[in-house]
Amino acid sequence: MSARQLVLRQRAELLGALCCGGSSEGLESVLDLLLSWGMLFWEDYQNVRVPGRALCANTRVLLDLVYTKGDETCQLLLAAFKQVLPEAQRAGLSFGNCRTADLENTRDDTKELHGTAIQTLQTDRPGLVRRLKDHIEGALEVLLHTGSFTPSDCDEVQLLVYTPSQQARRLLDQVRSKGEPAAKVLLQYFQQTEDHPSPFNQEAPPKECLSYQKKLRSTVSAQSHFLSTYGGTSSLSLEDIYTEGQLELAQGGSEAQPQTGALGLEDVVGLVGTLNQEADTVLVSGEAGSGKSTLLQRLHLLWARGAALHDFFLLFPFSCRRLSSEQRELSLRELLFLHCCWPDGDQDRIFQFILDHPHLILFTFDGLDEFMQSFSDSEQRHCCPTQCAPVPTLLFNLLQGSLMKGVRKVVTSRPEAVGPTLKRYLRKEVLLKGFSPGGIDCFVRKYLRDPTVATRVLESLRNNTALLGLCHIPVFCWIVSKCYKELLGCGEGEGSPQTITDVYLMILQHFFQRRASQRNTMGIGWVQEHQDTALHLGQLAMEGLGASCYVFTGTELQKCGVTEEDICMGFLIRSEDLSSSTNCKHYEFLHITMQCFFAALYIVLNNNLDRSTIPKLFQPQDRQQQPGFHRVCLGHCLTQQEGALKEANTAAETPNLQITATFVSGLLSQRHRSLLLLSCPGPTLDRKSKQVVTCLSKGIQKHFKSIPRPVEGEKKSMHAMPGFVWLIKCIHEMQDSRIARDTMAKLEVEHLKLTYCNIGPVECTALAYVLQHLRNPVGLQLDYNYVGDVGVEQLLPCLHVCHSVYLRHNNISDEGIRKLIEKGIQCERFQKIALFNNKLTDACTECFAHLLKTKQNFLSLRLGNNNITAAGAGQLAEGLRFNRSLQFLGLWGNKIGDKGAEAIANALKDSQTLVWLSLVDNGVGSAGACALAPLIKNSTLEELWLTKNCITRTGVECLILALEGNTSVKAVWLRGNELSPEEVEEMTQREPRLTF
Ligand code: ADP
């Protein structure tokens, strides 16, 4: 009997077999197979699986369809039933002569022939459903992050009524409807999970490994329980104080798609933002004090408690400081066991487990910038885990992936320290940008505990926005919170801290005071009183920096005269890691910035300082060409391996010396003169201060001299080179407007470009302090930084010298913009603003309307890629109606729709100045396009951008009609609207200025 007859005869039984349980699982499995064998087209599938229709009705449609398709399809339907039905149900049915094996072969051929991702999803459907059902969340996360899915797509997939398999099918169906790019994302995800299957799919680890995991967890937990800055003096644990920092993906310098949604801690290790699938190393970069070590510590603690990073069975934390002092040649095995956790059980077995399961292992390396040797490609290749090698060789080969390929590694470093060689081996780079304004609030409340005190401190910070700006950097926020009594005591006037040096002087006084109060002798000349301590620690810090040495032995402390009493002040803490492994006590400064501050104190307070020290300090980049520097000003090198370290310098050296120079500038400012006069003779202070001013002036002039001549017809423009912002910060530390004015006097550019320069609120304060003295107006371009609302507020003092302000991608919200515009309205020269990709909503449009109404010389307003809707556009229109100057209006990537377009068109219809208007990607339809047509008739408009909207023929007809009598418009951009290729062809013929 033919298969077709079999299907017809057994119709009732087949129907019953799929419908008797009431679950659609059987039918869906049959459909999966038929789709994968190519026996059903996608349209057939959609006709059969109609959501909301009864299961039996859907099954009947399938049986009818298959019957009409012929004998071959019926044969395969029976084969599918045979495969899907449980044994008991199969018993009474006849399946004829099924030949699925042949089909598998044809299927493979077709896959090779037409290998699009969508086809792969169809041909592999049954297997994909099986695998996907355990990974729904992971897959959705990837689809969401890559922008392939919207949150509502995810919700639809995850409806509670669906079983996991059904969710998997809905996910596949959704992906198909999104097209090829989404399908590719999903397939890549599968590849990933295949390379790194979930640990739960593995067989249980051997007993020894489980107990090693337990020991490692408890070691890691003990190490990460407290933060080093609390030096055992506080009862605050990491758990109590940890506050989320702001994480962002580095986009490799491209102006790629803005990142959607904030990154969480686990995203550091997760899939999001992967640029190189082949690489295993993730870099977390951030400035000193931005919280890199703390972030790792938090990850360690969460892992140790089983609260996160579930995919990793073992986590090995390393400190590059500590690795730097490891002089022995070690094998990887020794490195793990000696530096992280010694196994009690069978070492061979445990190590073998690690080698066999690289995807279950995570290594973290804190502070790569402090590693003694810089990363280079010439490092010897080493891939044998049991063979000994110098630690740098092990480290570099691990990071490159030649050793322990597949083990995920997270490395932290300061941004400057990571060169292109290492960058080639990175899986992705995550930038740590310190605390958000909400983070500062949260940290202060956690730290101070008493809500009344916290509120007072936060209030005082709001009244001192320069200090608030500093608090975005966690280490400063910690100091400010720690010294809250001093802060509240100094009121809000001149005396309250303004600069980084002020903040560090505050903590210096705080620590000295703490000791003094025990003896009751703290006077006005408090620096003088503790001058010896400052000099001892200063010398230690200074010599350490010169030798890239951050951990000191007792002998080294002695050499610099550091006494027990100096240690008790609290600026030095025991370096537990090293102390425990060598029996001899090791110390380090509370934080690297503290070491820099003491080095600066030493330079300022030491009356016998070599005169060339300050000039050399201000040229850290040139130090490699100055072999005398170490010898002359740093004296001996301090570590046990003197010879080995003398020549070594870490990547952190230049940034550390820059921080030190910033403190030297601050300490030598007039505002601290009276404090230091008791310790230093006035003429010496004056001489040093003059030296600093000369260095700053020369440094800045060097930057000005490197400005290229402008190409004819173009504006003279300066792009800040590395080191420029640092010099500006030093000038700010001096708090002397005369110095700022004099150094800026020679800057004659029309445009100052500081894109991708790591400009946060702290840098904004310094920039505004210095730039306000410019003689001629500039365009200030700060795109792709992290200025934020607080930074915007810091910029206000220099707004009067800016004719244009570019703040694209800077995390600015309505609140920040409101303040900027309020000030901008009063600045005669302020004429242009670009705010692409910030966090603006309709709540800010009223202030722009006010600006447009009030400032009749305003030229350009660009608000692309924000969250402005029709209501916001309506508000803007209120301003546009009264404006007589605006030439450029950009609203690309908002959501103003037809209504918004109509409001704007109406308001601009009589404009005699508008040259360029962009409403790209705004959900504008034909109604909006027709409303915009009168603008075309207007004699000034040259370009109208309506790309990526939903305009149909009707809308374009209106635009064509308007263009008929117009000669000023050069182009109307319409690509990505709802027009057929034929319509596009025909309309281009009629009106060549339409660009599709
Ligand atoms: P980095 O490694 O970037 O130099 P750290 O992680 O050492 O910075 O942070 C310096 C100090 O700032 C910490 O000791 C802690 O007091 C504070 N800190 C940093 N990040 C956080 C955080 N996420 N939550 C709470 N405090 C933090």
PDB file of N, CA and C in Angstrom, residues 633-689:
ATOM      1  N   CYS A 633      67.921  61.106  41.244  1.00  0.00           N
ATOM      2  CA  CYS A 633      66.919  61.498  42.234  1.00  0.00           C
ATOM      3  C   CYS A 633      66.336  60.331  43.016  1.00  0.00           C
ATOM      4  N   LEU A 634      66.585  59.138  42.589  1.00  0.00           N
ATOM      5  CA  LEU A 634      65.920  58.055  43.316  1.00  0.00           C
ATOM      6  C   LEU A 634      66.853  57.240  44.193  1.00  0.00           C
ATOM      7  N   GLY A 635      68.106  57.501  44.048  1.00  0.00           N
ATOM      8  CA  GLY A 635      69.025  56.762  44.901  1.00  0.00           C
ATOM      9  C   GLY A 635      68.990  55.284  44.581  1.00  0.00           C
ATOM     10  N   HIS A 636      69.090  54.488  45.595  1.00  0.00           N
ATOM     11  CA  HIS A 636      69.163  53.040  45.374  1.00  0.00           C
ATOM     12  C   HIS A 636      67.780  52.449  45.109  1.00  0.00           C
ATOM     13  N   CYS A 637      67.861  51.290  44.566  1.00  0.00           N
ATOM     14  CA  CYS A 637      66.610  50.580  44.347  1.00  0.00           C
ATOM     15  C   CYS A 637      66.414  49.644  45.532  1.00  0.00           C
ATOM     16  N   LEU A 638      65.117  49.398  45.835  1.00  0.00           N
ATOM     17  CA  LEU A 638      64.908  48.879  47.169  1.00  0.00           C
ATOM     18  C   LEU A 638      64.676  47.390  47.354  1.00  0.00           C
ATOM     19  N   THR A 639      64.338  46.725  46.305  1.00  0.00           N
ATOM     20  CA  THR A 639      63.907  45.346  46.547  1.00  0.00           C
ATOM     21  C   THR A 639      65.081  44.397  46.746  1.00  0.00           C
ATOM     22  N   GLN A 640      64.747  43.178  47.158  1.00  0.00           N
ATOM     23  CA  GLN A 640      65.803  42.207  47.425  1.00  0.00           C
ATOM     24  C   GLN A 640      66.613  41.964  46.158  1.00  0.00           C
ATOM     25  N   GLN A 641      65.876  41.890  45.046  1.00  0.00           N
ATOM     26  CA  GLN A 641      66.567  41.571  43.800  1.00  0.00           C
ATOM     27  C   GLN A 641      67.001  42.874  43.143  1.00  0.00           C
ATOM     28  N   GLU A 642      67.862  43.589  43.861  1.00  0.00           N
ATOM     29  CA  GLU A 642      68.204  44.920  43.407  1.00  0.00           C
ATOM     30  C   GLU A 642      68.588  44.951  41.925  1.00  0.00           C
ATOM     31  N   GLY A 643      69.535  44.079  41.596  1.00  0.00           N
ATOM     32  CA  GLY A 643      70.042  44.091  40.231  1.00  0.00           C
ATOM     33  C   GLY A 643      68.938  43.875  39.220  1.00  0.00           C
ATOM     34  N   ALA A 644      68.095  42.923  39.535  1.00  0.00           N
ATOM     35  CA  ALA A 644      67.055  42.563  38.575  1.00  0.00           C
ATOM     36  C   ALA A 644      66.106  43.721  38.336  1.00  0.00           C
ATOM     37  N   LEU A 645      65.816  44.464  39.371  1.00  0.00           N
ATOM     38  CA  LEU A 645      64.774  45.479  39.236  1.00  0.00           C
ATOM     39  C   LEU A 645      65.285  46.842  38.797  1.00  0.00           C
ATOM     40  N   LYS A 646      66.554  47.029  38.897  1.00  0.00           N
ATOM     41  CA  LYS A 646      67.078  48.364  38.621  1.00  0.00           C
ATOM     42  C   LYS A 646      66.688  48.830  37.221  1.00  0.00           C
ATOM     43  N   GLU A 647      66.790  47.903  36.268  1.00  0.00           N
ATOM     44  CA  GLU A 647      66.514  48.298  34.894  1.00  0.00           C
ATOM     45  C   GLU A 647      65.024  48.210  34.566  1.00  0.00           C
ATOM     46  N   ALA A 648      64.320  47.527  35.443  1.00  0.00           N
ATOM     47  CA  ALA A 648      62.921  47.265  35.093  1.00  0.00           C
ATOM     48  C   ALA A 648      62.062  48.506  35.304  1.00  0.00           C
ATOM     49  N   ASN A 649      61.085  48.670  34.487  1.00  0.00           N
ATOM     50  CA  ASN A 649      60.071  49.666  34.790  1.00  0.00           C
ATOM     51  C   ASN A 649      58.731  49.185  34.267  1.00  0.00           C
ATOM     52  N   THR A 650      57.691  49.510  34.994  1.00  0.00           N
ATOM     53  CA  THR A 650      56.390  48.972  34.610  1.00  0.00           C
ATOM     54  C   THR A 650      55.654  49.999  33.773  1.00  0.00           C
ATOM     55  N   ALA A 651      54.581  49.521  33.170  1.00  0.00           N
ATOM     56  CA  ALA A 651      53.780  50.421  32.351  1.00  0.00           C
ATOM     57  C   ALA A 651      53.098  51.467  33.210  1.00  0.00           C
ATOM     58  N   ALA A 652      53.033  51.203  34.526  1.00  0.00           N
ATOM     59  CA  ALA A 652      52.356  52.161  35.405  1.00  0.00           C
ATOM     60  C   ALA A 652      53.257  53.346  35.721  1.00  0.00           C
ATOM     61  N   GLU A 653      54.532  53.257  35.314  1.00  0.00           N
ATOM     62  CA  GLU A 653      55.477  54.271  35.742  1.00  0.00           C
ATOM     63  C   GLU A 653      55.067  55.673  35.275  1.00  0.00           C
ATOM     64  N   THR A 654      54.831  55.833  33.992  1.00  0.00           N
ATOM     65  CA  THR A 654      54.487  57.171  33.496  1.00  0.00           C
ATOM     66  C   THR A 654      53.217  57.698  34.164  1.00  0.00           C
ATOM     67  N   PRO A 655      52.109  56.941  34.168  1.00  0.00           N
ATOM     68  CA  PRO A 655      50.932  57.479  34.863  1.00  0.00           C
ATOM     69  C   PRO A 655      51.191  57.801  36.330  1.00  0.00           C
ATOM     70  N   ASN A 656      52.009  56.990  37.011  1.00  0.00           N
ATOM     71  CA  ASN A 656      52.290  57.286  38.426  1.00  0.00           C
ATOM     72  C   ASN A 656      53.053  58.592  38.571  1.00  0.00           C
ATOM     73  N   LEU A 657      54.020  58.801  37.693  1.00  0.00           N
ATOM     74  CA  LEU A 657      54.788  60.042  37.794  1.00  0.00           C
ATOM     75  C   LEU A 657      53.891  61.230  37.425  1.00  0.00           C
ATOM     76  N   GLN A 658      52.962  61.003  36.514  1.00  0.00           N
ATOM     77  CA  GLN A 658      52.027  62.092  36.182  1.00  0.00           C
ATOM     78  C   GLN A 658      51.142  62.441  37.379  1.00  0.00           C
ATOM     79  N   ILE A 659      50.685  61.418  38.090  1.00  0.00           N
ATOM     80  CA  ILE A 659      49.864  61.696  39.277  1.00  0.00           C
ATOM     81  C   ILE A 659      50.722  62.444  40.307  1.00  0.00           C
ATOM     82  N   THR A 660      51.961  61.998  40.460  1.00  0.00           N
ATOM     83  CA  THR A 660      52.856  62.659  41.420  1.00  0.00           C
ATOM     84  C   THR A 660      53.039  64.126  41.026  1.00  0.00           C
ATOM     85  N   ALA A 661      53.266  64.366  39.749  1.00  0.00           N
ATOM     86  CA  ALA A 661      53.462  65.744  39.289  1.00  0.00           C
ATOM     87  C   ALA A 661      52.201  66.581  39.542  1.00  0.00           C
ATOM     88  N   THR A 662      51.051  65.961  39.405  1.00  0.00           N
ATOM     89  CA  THR A 662      49.795  66.691  39.674  1.00  0.00           C
ATOM     90  C   THR A 662      49.760  67.114  41.141  1.00  0.00           C
ATOM     91  N   PHE A 663      50.155  66.198  42.035  1.00  0.00           N
ATOM     92  CA  PHE A 663      50.187  66.537  43.463  1.00  0.00           C
ATOM     93  C   PHE A 663      51.245  67.611  43.749  1.00  0.00           C
ATOM     94  N   VAL A 664      52.406  67.501  43.087  1.00  0.00           N
ATOM     95  CA  VAL A 664      53.460  68.507  43.304  1.00  0.00           C
ATOM     96  C   VAL A 664      52.907  69.885  42.923  1.00  0.00           C
ATOM     97  N   SER A 665      52.202  69.962  41.793  1.00  0.00           N
ATOM     98  CA  SER A 665      51.613  71.246  41.376  1.00  0.00           C
ATOM     99  C   SER A 665      50.673  71.762  42.453  1.00  0.00           C
ATOM    100  N   GLY A 666      49.862  70.868  42.975  1.00  0.00           N
ATOM    101  CA  GLY A 666      48.881  71.287  43.979  1.00  0.00           C
ATOM    102  C   GLY A 666      49.539  71.748  45.262  1.00  0.00           C
ATOM    103  N   LEU A 667      50.553  70.968  45.699  1.00  0.00           N
ATOM    104  CA  LEU A 667      51.209  71.319  46.968  1.00  0.00           C
ATOM    105  C   LEU A 667      51.965  72.637  46.860  1.00  0.00           C
ATOM    106  N   LEU A 668      52.456  72.933  45.655  1.00  0.00           N
ATOM    107  CA  LEU A 668      53.220  74.169  45.503  1.00  0.00           C
ATOM    108  C   LEU A 668      52.341  75.355  45.111  1.00  0.00           C
ATOM    109  N   SER A 669      51.045  75.192  45.210  1.00  0.00           N
ATOM    110  CA  SER A 669      50.156  76.325  44.889  1.00  0.00           C
ATOM    111  C   SER A 669      50.148  77.298  46.071  1.00  0.00           C
ATOM    112  N   GLN A 670      49.754  78.500  45.773  1.00  0.00           N
ATOM    113  CA  GLN A 670      49.742  79.549  46.803  1.00  0.00           C
ATOM    114  C   GLN A 670      48.852  79.156  47.978  1.00  0.00           C
ATOM    115  N   ARG A 671      47.751  78.459  47.669  1.00  0.00           N
ATOM    116  CA  ARG A 671      46.800  78.172  48.737  1.00  0.00           C
ATOM    117  C   ARG A 671      47.359  77.290  49.857  1.00  0.00           C
ATOM    118  N   HIS A 672      48.439  76.542  49.574  1.00  0.00           N
ATOM    119  CA  HIS A 672      49.009  75.707  50.623  1.00  0.00           C
ATOM    120  C   HIS A 672      50.351  76.248  51.127  1.00  0.00           C
ATOM    121  N   ARG A 673      50.681  77.428  50.649  1.00  0.00           N
ATOM    122  CA  ARG A 673      51.994  77.994  51.006  1.00  0.00           C
ATOM    123  C   ARG A 673      52.148  78.150  52.519  1.00  0.00           C
ATOM    124  N   SER A 674      51.134  78.707  53.161  1.00  0.00           N
ATOM    125  CA  SER A 674      51.282  78.982  54.587  1.00  0.00           C
ATOM    126  C   SER A 674      51.426  77.673  55.384  1.00  0.00           C
ATOM    127  N   LEU A 675      50.774  76.626  54.920  1.00  0.00           N
ATOM    128  CA  LEU A 675      50.875  75.332  55.610  1.00  0.00           C
ATOM    129  C   LEU A 675      52.294  74.776  55.520  1.00  0.00           C
ATOM    130  N   LEU A 676      52.910  74.956  54.341  1.00  0.00           N
ATOM    131  CA  LEU A 676      54.224  74.354  54.127  1.00  0.00           C
ATOM    132  C   LEU A 676      55.365  75.248  54.584  1.00  0.00           C
ATOM    133  N   LEU A 677      55.085  76.558  54.740  1.00  0.00           N
ATOM    134  CA  LEU A 677      56.147  77.498  55.105  1.00  0.00           C
ATOM    135  C   LEU A 677      56.836  77.141  56.411  1.00  0.00           C
ATOM    136  N   LEU A 678      56.052  76.486  57.268  1.00  0.00           N
ATOM    137  CA  LEU A 678      56.639  76.105  58.561  1.00  0.00           C
ATOM    138  C   LEU A 678      57.658  74.981  58.397  1.00  0.00           C
ATOM    139  N   SER A 679      57.568  74.275  57.306  1.00  0.00           N
ATOM    140  CA  SER A 679      58.485  73.158  57.092  1.00  0.00           C
ATOM    141  C   SER A 679      59.582  73.487  56.086  1.00  0.00           C
ATOM    142  N   CYS A 680      59.324  74.441  55.204  1.00  0.00           N
ATOM    143  CA  CYS A 680      60.283  74.731  54.132  1.00  0.00           C
ATOM    144  C   CYS A 680      60.573  76.223  54.092  1.00  0.00           C
ATOM    145  N   PRO A 681      61.773  76.599  53.782  1.00  0.00           N
ATOM    146  CA  PRO A 681      62.054  78.033  53.639  1.00  0.00           C
ATOM    147  C   PRO A 681      61.285  78.602  52.433  1.00  0.00           C
ATOM    148  N   GLY A 682      60.763  79.814  52.592  1.00  0.00           N
ATOM    149  CA  GLY A 682      59.973  80.461  51.533  1.00  0.00           C
ATOM    150  C   GLY A 682      60.680  80.466  50.184  1.00  0.00           C
ATOM    151  N   PRO A 683      61.954  80.854  50.129  1.00  0.00           N
ATOM    152  CA  PRO A 683      62.615  80.927  48.815  1.00  0.00           C
ATOM    153  C   PRO A 683      62.679  79.561  48.116  1.00  0.00           C
ATOM    154  N   THR A 684      62.878  78.519  48.925  1.00  0.00           N
ATOM    155  CA  THR A 684      62.929  77.178  48.295  1.00  0.00           C
ATOM    156  C   THR A 684      61.567  76.830  47.706  1.00  0.00           C
ATOM    157  N   LEU A 685      60.539  77.131  48.478  1.00  0.00           N
ATOM    158  CA  LEU A 685      59.177  76.853  47.974  1.00  0.00           C
ATOM    159  C   LEU A 685      58.929  77.647  46.692  1.00  0.00           C
ATOM    160  N   ASP A 686      59.337  78.926  46.723  1.00  0.00           N
ATOM    161  CA  ASP A 686      59.112  79.774  45.544  1.00  0.00           C
ATOM    162  C   ASP A 686      59.872  79.228  44.329  1.00  0.00           C
ATOM    163  N   ARG A 687      61.096  78.794  44.596  1.00  0.00           N
ATOM    164  CA  ARG A 687      61.890  78.282  43.466  1.00  0.00           C
ATOM    165  C   ARG A 687      61.209  77.043  42.853  1.00  0.00           C
ATOM    166  N   LYS A 688      60.773  76.156  43.733  1.00  0.00           N
ATOM    167  CA  LYS A 688      60.143  74.931  43.225  1.00  0.00           C
ATOM    168  C   LYS A 688      58.852  75.270  42.484  1.00  0.00           C
ATOM    169  N   SER A 689      58.125  76.203  43.066  1.00  0.00           N
ATOM    170  CA  SER A 689      56.858  76.583  42.449  1.00  0.00           C
ATOM    171  C   SER A 689      57.094  77.181  41.056  1.00  0.00           C
TER     172      SER A 689
END
